[in-house]
Amino acid sequence: MTGTRTTETPDAATPASGPTAAIILAGGRASRLDGTAKPLLEVGGRTLLDRAIAAVDGCDPIVVVGPPAPTRVRVVWTRETPEFGGPVAGIAAGLALVDTADVLVLAADLPNAEGAVAVLRRHPPLSADADGKGGDDDAPSTDGGHGIDGVCLVDASGRMQWLVGRYRTDALRSAAAALPDGGRDASLRSLLARLRISAIPAGDLATDVDTWDDLERARAAAPMPPRDGAPDEETT
């Protein structure tokens, strides 16, 4: 089991506040999609990458770890070294550009990214405790945000979606720094093993696109935007 897990019910009346950055992971090999650039696949008239960026609107900075591509808004681009080092190496690369108290970590393959991140945003700021602790390091947290290191969503199958999460930046940075080779080829389990993470059930909001069948289901479920003109694209 990865980390200390507690389960919460989303509270729509408790908005999150405080400084937050975002790291979007968009540099995987997409082997189950024949190497296709997965973040650039379109669902409902927008790329998965643009959906992810829209989901973290208002975060500063928005760091995208992957090969630069056209986006609707300006973002900060970076890559893990060497490339294709896995999601942990990507998170480590993104953290080098982040100095906020909390950070959203998001995979760029979520057709429901905006709804998923909205659930994370309703969670109280993780950094609300002055020392970021909140008691015994080995004790599960049940205080709704204080004393935990992160929250992540759980999909409809009950699987923890670590790459749809909100984490204390210092805790995540320390965990990444403890791994060899900058986290290259490391598992998310090894990164998060010592962090106290609370799980939020989110059903289909946390479903990602890994296969062509996943893509077709996402496209079938997504409404198309009105045909009254598309927003201007801005590249970086």
Backbone as numpy.savetxt, mean C-alpha at the origin, in Angstrom:
# Nx Ny Nz CAx CAy CAz Cx Cy Cz
3.12 -17.14 11.63 2.27 -15.94 11.63 3.15 -14.70 11.63
2.78 -13.74 10.83 3.58 -12.55 10.71 3.13 -11.51 11.71
4.04 -11.11 12.59 3.74 -10.04 13.51 2.67 -10.42 14.51
2.20 -9.43 15.26 1.10 -9.58 16.19 -0.15 -9.08 15.50
-1.14 -9.94 15.36 -2.31 -9.58 14.58 -3.52 -9.40 15.48
-4.20 -8.28 15.33 -5.50 -8.08 15.93 -6.44 -7.71 14.79
-7.73 -7.90 15.00 -8.71 -7.62 13.96 -9.63 -6.52 14.40
-9.88 -5.57 13.49 -10.73 -4.43 13.80 -11.90 -4.38 12.84
-12.94 -3.69 13.27 -14.05 -3.35 12.40 -13.91 -1.90 12.00
-13.97 -1.58 10.68 -13.79 -0.19 10.28 -14.80 0.73 10.95
-14.34 1.91 11.35 -15.18 2.92 12.00 -15.25 4.14 11.11
-16.36 4.29 10.42 -16.49 5.37 9.44 -16.49 6.74 10.11
-16.67 6.80 11.41 -16.75 8.09 12.09 -15.42 8.56 12.63
-14.36 7.80 12.38 -13.05 8.15 12.94 -12.04 8.41 11.83
-11.97 9.62 11.28 -11.03 9.90 10.20 -9.61 9.98 10.71
-8.67 9.57 9.85 -7.25 9.69 10.21 -6.77 11.10 9.92
-5.78 11.54 10.68 -5.20 12.85 10.44 -3.71 12.75 10.65
-3.00 13.88 10.41 -1.56 13.87 10.59 -0.85 13.64 9.28
0.45 13.90 9.26 1.23 13.79 8.03 1.33 12.34 7.56
1.14 12.14 6.27 1.20 10.80 5.70 1.84 10.88 4.32
2.77 9.99 4.06 3.33 9.81 2.72 2.74 8.55 2.12
3.07 8.28 0.87 2.59 7.07 0.22 3.71 6.46 -0.62
3.81 5.15 -0.56 4.71 4.39 -1.42 3.86 3.44 -2.24
3.92 3.58 -3.56 3.20 2.71 -4.47 4.20 1.80 -5.16
3.99 0.50 -5.05 4.91 -0.47 -5.64 4.41 -0.85 -7.03
5.20 -0.50 -8.04 4.77 -0.68 -9.42 5.87 -1.27 -10.29
6.75 -2.09 -9.69 7.89 -2.56 -10.45 8.06 -4.06 -10.53
6.98 -4.83 -10.30 7.10 -6.28 -10.33 7.21 -6.85 -11.74
7.51 -8.14 -11.81 7.67 -8.80 -13.11 6.35 -9.23 -13.73
5.27 -9.35 -12.96 3.96 -9.77 -13.47 4.07 -11.07 -14.25
4.71 -12.07 -13.66 4.96 -13.32 -14.38 3.67 -14.04 -14.76
2.63 -13.90 -13.95 1.37 -14.56 -14.27 0.55 -13.80 -15.31
1.06 -12.63 -15.71 0.45 -11.86 -16.79 1.41 -11.74 -17.96
2.23 -12.77 -18.13 3.17 -12.84 -19.26 4.11 -11.65 -19.33
4.45 -11.09 -18.17 5.40 -9.98 -18.14 4.81 -8.65 -18.54
3.49 -8.58 -18.71 2.84 -7.32 -19.06 3.07 -6.28 -17.96
3.19 -5.02 -18.35 3.33 -3.93 -17.36 2.00 -3.78 -16.64
1.83 -4.52 -15.56 0.54 -4.59 -14.87 0.00 -3.23 -14.44
0.82 -2.32 -13.90 0.26 -1.03 -13.48 -0.36 -0.21 -14.62
0.00 -0.54 -15.87 -0.53 0.22 -17.00 -1.76 -0.42 -17.63
-2.21 -1.55 -17.09 -3.45 -2.15 -17.56 -4.62 -1.27 -17.15
-5.62 -1.16 -18.02 -6.75 -0.28 -17.75 -7.93 -1.06 -17.18
-8.57 -0.46 -16.19 -9.81 -0.95 -15.61 -10.75 0.24 -15.49
-11.90 0.16 -16.12 -12.84 1.27 -16.05 -12.32 2.56 -16.65
-11.48 2.46 -17.69 -10.99 3.65 -18.37 -9.79 4.31 -17.73
-9.23 3.73 -16.65 -8.04 4.27 -16.01 -7.04 3.14 -15.78
-5.75 3.47 -15.82 -4.77 2.44 -15.52 -4.81 2.12 -14.02
-4.34 0.94 -13.70 -4.26 0.56 -12.29 -3.34 1.51 -11.53
-2.29 1.98 -12.21 -1.38 2.94 -11.56 -2.10 4.23 -11.24
-2.86 4.76 -12.19 -3.60 6.00 -11.93 -4.63 5.81 -10.82
-5.22 4.63 -10.74 -6.16 4.35 -9.65 -5.43 4.39 -8.30
-4.24 3.81 -8.26 -3.47 3.82 -7.01 -3.08 5.23 -6.62
-2.64 6.03 -7.59 -2.23 7.41 -7.30 -3.43 8.23 -6.82
-4.58 8.05 -7.48 -5.78 8.77 -7.05 -6.17 8.38 -5.63
-5.94 7.13 -5.26 -6.32 6.65 -3.94 -5.55 7.35 -2.84
-4.30 7.72 -3.11 -3.45 8.35 -2.08 -3.36 9.86 -2.29
-4.32 10.42 -2.99 -4.35 11.87 -3.21 -4.24 12.60 -1.87
-3.41 13.61 -1.82 -3.20 14.38 -0.60 -1.98 13.93 0.19
-1.46 12.74 -0.11 -0.23 12.31 0.56 0.96 13.09 -0.01
1.97 13.28 0.81 3.14 14.05 0.39 4.37 13.52 1.11
5.31 12.92 0.33 5.25 12.73 -1.11 4.47 11.47 -1.49
4.17 11.36 -2.79 3.69 10.10 -3.37 4.87 9.52 -4.13
5.44 8.45 -3.61 6.61 7.82 -4.21 6.16 6.57 -4.95
6.49 6.49 -6.24 6.17 5.30 -7.03 7.47 4.57 -7.30
7.53 3.31 -6.89 8.71 2.49 -7.09 8.48 1.63 -8.32
9.12 2.00 -9.41 8.92 1.29 -10.66 9.43 2.12 -11.82
9.33 1.57 -13.04 9.78 2.32 -14.21 8.86 3.51 -14.48
9.41 4.71 -14.73 8.56 5.87 -14.97 7.58 5.65 -16.11
6.38 6.19 -15.94 5.31 6.03 -16.92 4.44 7.28 -16.87
3.66 7.54 -17.92 2.74 8.69 -17.88 1.74 8.54 -16.73
1.52 9.61 -16.00 0.55 9.62 -14.90 -0.26 10.90 -14.97
-1.39 10.89 -14.29 -2.29 12.05 -14.32 -1.80 13.18 -13.41
-1.00 12.88 -12.44 -0.44 13.90 -11.54 1.04 13.62 -11.38
1.76 14.61 -10.85 3.19 14.44 -10.64 3.44 13.59 -9.40
4.39 12.67 -9.55 4.80 11.82 -8.44 6.32 11.77 -8.41
6.87 11.19 -7.37 8.31 10.99 -7.26 8.61 9.55 -7.65
9.52 9.37 -8.60 9.86 8.03 -9.07 11.17 7.56 -8.46
11.22 6.27 -8.15 12.48 5.67 -7.72 12.45 4.20 -8.09
13.58 3.52 -7.97 13.67 2.08 -8.21 14.51 1.45 -7.12
14.19 0.21 -6.81 15.07 -0.57 -5.95 16.32 -0.95 -6.74
17.43 -1.18 -6.04 18.69 -1.53 -6.68 19.19 -2.87 -6.14
19.38 -3.88 -7.03 19.03 -3.87 -8.44 17.52 -3.97 -8.65
17.09 -3.74 -9.88 15.67 -3.80 -10.19 15.13 -5.21 -9.99
13.82 -5.29 -9.81 13.12 -6.56 -9.58 13.63 -7.26 -8.33
13.94 -6.47 -7.31 14.41 -7.04 -6.06 13.31 -7.47 -5.12
12.05 -7.31 -5.55 10.92 -7.72 -4.72 10.29 -6.57 -3.97
9.12 -6.82 -3.38 8.39 -5.72 -2.73 9.10 -5.15 -1.50
9.84 -5.96 -0.77 10.53 -5.44 0.41 11.62 -4.46 0.00
12.38 -4.82 -1.04 13.40 -3.90 -1.56 12.75 -2.63 -2.10
11.57 -2.76 -2.69 10.85 -1.60 -3.19 10.41 -0.69 -2.06
9.91 -1.28 -0.98 9.52 -0.48 0.18 10.73 0.25 0.76
11.86 -0.46 0.86 13.08 0.17 1.39 13.50 1.35 0.52
13.42 1.19 -0.80 13.78 2.29 -1.71 12.84 3.47 -1.52
11.55 3.20 -1.37 10.60 4.27 -1.15 10.79 4.99 0.16
11.12 4.24 1.20 11.31 4.84 2.52 12.46 5.84 2.54
13.43 5.67 1.64 14.55 6.61 1.58 14.10 8.02 1.22
12.88 8.15 0.68 12.37 9.45 0.25 11.22 9.93 1.14
11.00 9.27 2.25 9.85 9.55 3.12 10.34 10.01 4.49
9.75 11.08 5.03 10.10 11.51 6.38 8.86 11.87 7.20
7.69 11.37 6.80 6.46 11.62 7.55 6.31 10.58 8.66
5.39 10.83 9.57 5.20 9.93 10.70 4.61 8.59 10.27
3.62 8.63 9.39 2.98 7.42 8.87 3.17 7.35 7.37
3.09 6.14 6.83 3.21 5.97 5.38 2.21 4.92 4.92
1.51 5.24 3.84 0.65 4.27 3.18 1.50 3.46 2.22
1.35 2.15 2.23 2.03 1.27 1.28 0.97 0.59 0.44
1.08 0.72 -0.87 0.03 0.27 -1.76 0.62 -0.39 -2.99
0.14 -1.58 -3.31 0.50 -2.22 -4.56 -0.27 -1.58 -5.70
0.35 -1.49 -6.87 -0.28 -0.83 -8.02 -1.08 -1.82 -8.85
-1.79 -2.73 -8.18 -2.59 -3.71 -8.93 -3.97 -3.89 -8.31
-4.48 -2.82 -7.70 -5.76 -2.89 -7.00 -6.84 -2.16 -7.79
-7.80 -2.86 -8.37 -8.87 -2.16 -9.10 -9.75 -1.32 -8.19
-9.79 -1.64 -6.89 -10.60 -0.88 -5.94 -9.70 -0.09 -4.98
-8.62 0.46 -5.52 -7.63 1.13 -4.67 -8.23 2.26 -3.85
-9.09 3.06 -4.44 -9.62 4.21 -3.72 -10.47 3.79 -2.53
-11.30 2.79 -2.72 -12.10 2.30 -1.60 -11.24 1.66 -0.53
-10.20 0.93 -0.95 -9.31 0.27 0.00 -8.57 1.29 0.86
-8.03 2.31 0.23 -7.28 3.32 0.98 -8.22 4.15 1.86
-9.44 4.35 1.42 -10.40 5.08 2.26 -10.59 4.38 3.60
-10.59 3.04 3.60 -10.70 2.29 4.86 -9.48 2.56 5.73
-8.29 2.54 5.12 -7.07 2.81 5.89 -7.05 4.23 6.44
-7.54 5.18 5.67 -7.52 6.58 6.10 -8.43 6.81 7.30
-9.46 5.99 7.48 -10.36 6.17 8.62 -9.75 5.71 9.93
-8.62 5.00 9.85 -7.98 4.54 11.07 -7.26 5.69 11.76
-7.30 5.76 13.10 -6.58 6.83 13.80 -5.10 6.81 13.46
-4.42 7.96 13.52 -2.99 8.01 13.21 -2.20 7.03 14.08
-1.34 6.27 13.47 -0.56 5.27 14.20 0.44 5.93 15.12
0.86 7.14 14.77 1.87 7.84 15.54 1.28 8.66 16.67
0.02 8.39 17.04 -0.64 9.18 18.08 0.06 9.05 19.42
0.61 7.87 19.71 1.41 7.72 20.92 2.73 8.44 20.73
3.14 9.24 21.69 4.37 10.01 21.55 5.59 9.13 21.33
5.61 7.96 22.00 6.78 7.10 21.84 6.54 5.97 20.85
5.32 5.93 20.25 5.03 4.91 19.26 4.94 3.52 19.83
4.89 3.39 21.15 4.86 2.06 21.75 3.46 1.74 22.22
3.22 1.89 23.51 1.88 1.61 23.99 1.83 0.38 24.85
2.97 -0.02 25.42 2.90 -1.14 26.33 3.90 -2.21 25.97
3.63 -3.42 26.48 4.49 -4.58 26.26 4.66 -4.85 24.78
5.90 -5.01 24.32 6.15 -5.24 22.89 5.48 -6.50 22.38
5.23 -7.48 23.25 4.66 -8.74 22.80 3.16 -8.81 22.99
2.56 -7.74 23.50 1.13 -7.79 23.78 0.33 -7.29 22.59
-0.75 -8.02 22.20 -1.60 -7.53 21.12 -2.23 -6.20 21.49
-2.38 -5.32 20.49 -2.99 -4.02 20.74 -4.47 -4.07 20.46
-5.28 -3.50 21.36 -6.72 -3.44 21.15 -7.24 -2.03 21.34
-6.36 -1.02 21.26 -6.77 0.33 21.61 -7.06 1.21 20.39
-7.30 0.59 19.22 -7.78 1.35 18.08 -6.77 2.27 17.47
-5.49 1.98 17.55 -4.52 2.80 16.85 -3.29 3.11 17.67
-3.42 3.20 19.00 -2.28 3.53 19.84 -1.46 2.28 20.11
-0.15 2.41 20.00 0.71 1.30 20.38 0.86 0.23 19.33
0.35 0.43 18.12 0.57 -0.54 17.06 1.45 0.08 15.98
2.03 -0.78 15.18 2.96 -0.33 14.15 2.33 -0.23 12.78
1.14 -0.78 12.61 0.53 -0.73 11.30 -0.85 -1.34 11.27
-1.57 -1.03 10.21 -2.84 -1.68 9.91 -2.80 -2.09 8.45
-3.41 -3.23 8.15 -3.52 -3.63 6.75 -4.88 -4.28 6.54
-5.26 -4.40 5.29 -6.57 -4.96 4.96 -6.51 -6.47 4.82
-7.64 -7.09 5.02 -7.80 -8.53 4.83 -8.83 -8.72 3.72
-8.50 -9.55 2.72 -9.40 -9.72 1.59 -10.53 -10.70 1.92
-11.38 -10.96 0.94 -12.56 -11.79 1.15 -12.22 -13.22 1.53
-11.02 -13.68 1.15 -10.61 -15.05 1.48 -9.97 -15.14 2.86
-9.82 -14.00 3.54 -9.20 -13.98 4.85 -7.70 -13.79 4.82
-7.15 -13.48 3.65 -5.70 -13.32 3.51 -5.29 -11.89 3.85
-4.25 -11.76 4.66 -3.71 -10.44 4.98 -3.07 -9.84 3.74
-3.47 -8.65 3.39 -2.91 -7.94 2.24 -1.93 -6.89 2.78
-0.69 -7.31 3.00 0.31 -6.44 3.59 0.59 -5.21 2.72
0.38 -5.34 1.42 0.66 -4.22 0.51 -0.56 -3.34 0.30
-1.49 -3.40 1.21 -2.58 -2.42 1.30 -2.62 -2.04 2.77
-1.64 -1.23 3.17 -1.48 -0.97 4.59 -1.03 0.45 4.90
-1.13 0.78 6.16 -0.67 2.05 6.71 0.27 1.71 7.87
1.49 2.22 7.84 2.49 1.82 8.81 3.16 3.04 9.45
3.67 2.85 10.67 4.53 3.87 11.27 5.85 3.85 10.51
6.23 4.99 9.99 7.43 5.06 9.14 8.67 4.59 9.88
8.86 5.03 11.11 10.05 4.65 11.85 10.12 3.14 12.07
8.98 2.53 12.39 8.96 1.09 12.63 9.27 0.33 11.34
8.69 0.78 10.24 8.93 0.10 8.96 10.37 0.29 8.52
10.91 1.50 8.72 12.30 1.77 8.33 13.27 0.91 9.14
13.02 0.79 10.44 13.89 -0.03 11.28 13.84 -1.49 10.86
12.66 -1.97 10.55 12.52 -3.36 10.12 13.25 -3.60 8.81
13.15 -2.65 7.87 13.83 -2.80 6.59 15.35 -2.74 6.75
15.82 -1.86 7.64 17.26 -1.71 7.84 17.89 -2.96 8.45
17.09 -3.76 9.14 17.61 -4.97 9.78 17.80 -6.13 8.80
17.30 -5.98 7.58 17.40 -7.05 6.59 18.67 -6.90 5.75
19.28 -8.00 5.35 20.48 -7.89 4.51 20.15 -7.49 3.08
21.15 -6.96 2.37 21.04 -6.64 0.95 19.89 -5.69 0.64
19.59 -4.77 1.56 18.53 -3.81 1.29 17.16 -4.43 1.12
17.00 -5.64 1.64 15.72 -6.32 1.52 15.52 -7.06 0.21
16.57 -7.16 -0.60 16.43 -7.82 -1.89 15.97 -9.26 -1.72
14.91 -9.62 -2.42 14.33 -10.97 -2.42 13.84 -11.41 -1.06
13.71 -10.50 -0.12 13.20 -10.84 1.20 11.67 -10.97 1.14
11.13 -11.75 2.04 9.68 -11.91 2.11 9.07 -10.81 2.95
7.82 -10.51 2.68 7.11 -9.55 3.53 7.01 -10.07 4.96
6.95 -11.38 5.12 6.92 -11.96 6.46 8.17 -11.57 7.25
9.33 -11.62 6.59 10.56 -11.27 7.30 10.61 -9.79 7.64
10.02 -8.95 6.80 10.00 -7.51 7.07 9.09 -7.18 8.25
7.94 -7.84 8.31 6.90 -7.43 9.25 6.83 -8.31 10.50
7.74 -9.26 10.62 7.63 -10.27 11.68 7.56 -9.67 13.08
8.28 -8.58 13.34 8.34 -8.02 14.69 7.43 -6.80 14.88
6.66 -6.48 13.86 5.75 -5.34 13.97 4.38 -5.78 14.48
3.74 -4.88 15.22 2.40 -5.13 15.72 1.41 -4.55 14.71
0.68 -5.43 14.04 -0.16 -5.02 12.92 -1.60 -5.44 13.19
-2.50 -4.51 12.98 -3.92 -4.77 13.16 -4.57 -5.00 11.80
-5.45 -5.99 11.72 -6.08 -6.36 10.46 -7.49 -5.78 10.37
-7.82 -5.24 9.21 -9.16 -4.68 8.98 -9.82 -5.46 7.85
-10.87 -6.22 8.10 -11.57 -6.94 7.03 -12.12 -5.95 6.01
-11.84 -6.22 4.73 -12.27 -5.28 3.68 -12.90 -5.97 2.49
-13.04 -7.31 2.53 -13.71 -8.01 1.45 -13.06 -7.77 0.10
-13.90 -7.52 -0.91 -13.39 -7.37 -2.28 -12.60 -6.09 -2.49
-12.66 -5.14 -1.57 -11.87 -3.92 -1.72 -10.38 -4.23 -1.76
-9.97 -5.33 -1.14 -8.55 -5.67 -1.07 -8.13 -6.66 -2.14
-9.01 -6.97 -3.07 -8.68 -7.93 -4.13 -7.74 -7.29 -5.14
-6.68 -8.01 -5.51 -5.73 -7.48 -6.49 -5.85 -8.21 -7.82
-5.07 -7.77 -8.79 -5.06 -8.37 -10.12 -3.74 -9.10 -10.32
-3.80 -10.42 -10.31 -2.60 -11.23 -10.52 -2.62 -12.02 -11.82
-3.83 -12.27 -12.36 -3.97 -13.10 -13.54 -4.89 -12.41 -14.55
-4.93 -12.96 -15.76 -5.83 -12.42 -16.77 -7.29 -12.57 -16.34
-7.62 -13.66 -15.66 -8.99 -13.83 -15.17 -9.33 -12.76 -14.14
-8.37 -12.44 -13.26 -8.60 -11.36 -12.30 -8.89 -10.05 -13.02
-8.14 -9.80 -14.08 -8.31 -8.55 -14.84 -9.69 -8.49 -15.47
-10.12 -9.59 -16.05 -11.44 -9.60 -16.69 -12.55 -9.39 -15.68
-12.42 -10.00 -14.51 -13.43 -9.79 -13.47 -13.46 -8.34 -13.01
-12.28 -7.74 -12.87 -12.21 -6.34 -12.46 -12.84 -5.43 -13.51
-12.56 -5.71 -14.76 -13.12 -4.88 -15.82 -14.63 -5.02 -15.91
-15.12 -6.23 -15.67 -16.56 -6.45 -15.74 -17.29 -5.73 -14.61
-16.63 -5.58 -13.48 -17.26 -4.96 -12.32 -17.11 -3.45 -12.29
-16.18 -2.90 -13.08 -15.88 -1.46 -12.99 -16.76 -0.66 -13.94
-17.39 0.41 -13.47 -18.15 1.29 -14.38 -17.19 2.09 -15.24
-17.60 2.35 -16.47 -16.80 3.18 -17.35 -17.09 4.65 -17.05
-16.06 5.53 -17.19 -16.27 6.96 -16.94 -17.11 7.58 -18.05
-17.77 8.71 -17.78 -18.53 9.40 -18.82 -17.62 9.85 -19.95
-18.13 9.86 -21.16 -17.34 10.20 -22.34 -17.43 11.69 -22.65
-17.15 12.53 -21.68 -17.24 13.97 -21.90 -15.87 14.63 -21.83
-14.85 13.86 -22.17 -13.51 14.43 -22.16 -12.69 13.85 -21.04
-11.45 13.52 -21.31 -10.57 12.94 -20.30 -9.69 14.01 -19.69
-9.28 13.83 -18.44 -8.37 14.79 -17.83 -7.05 14.86 -18.58
-6.45 16.03 -18.57 -5.13 16.16 -19.20 -4.14 15.30 -18.46
-3.25 14.64 -19.19 -2.22 13.84 -18.57 -0.98 14.69 -18.33
-0.31 14.39 -17.26 0.91 15.12 -16.90 1.98 14.09 -16.64
3.11 14.26 -17.23 4.17 13.28 -17.07 5.29 13.83 -16.23
6.10 12.90 -15.72 7.25 13.32 -14.93 8.49 12.77 -15.54
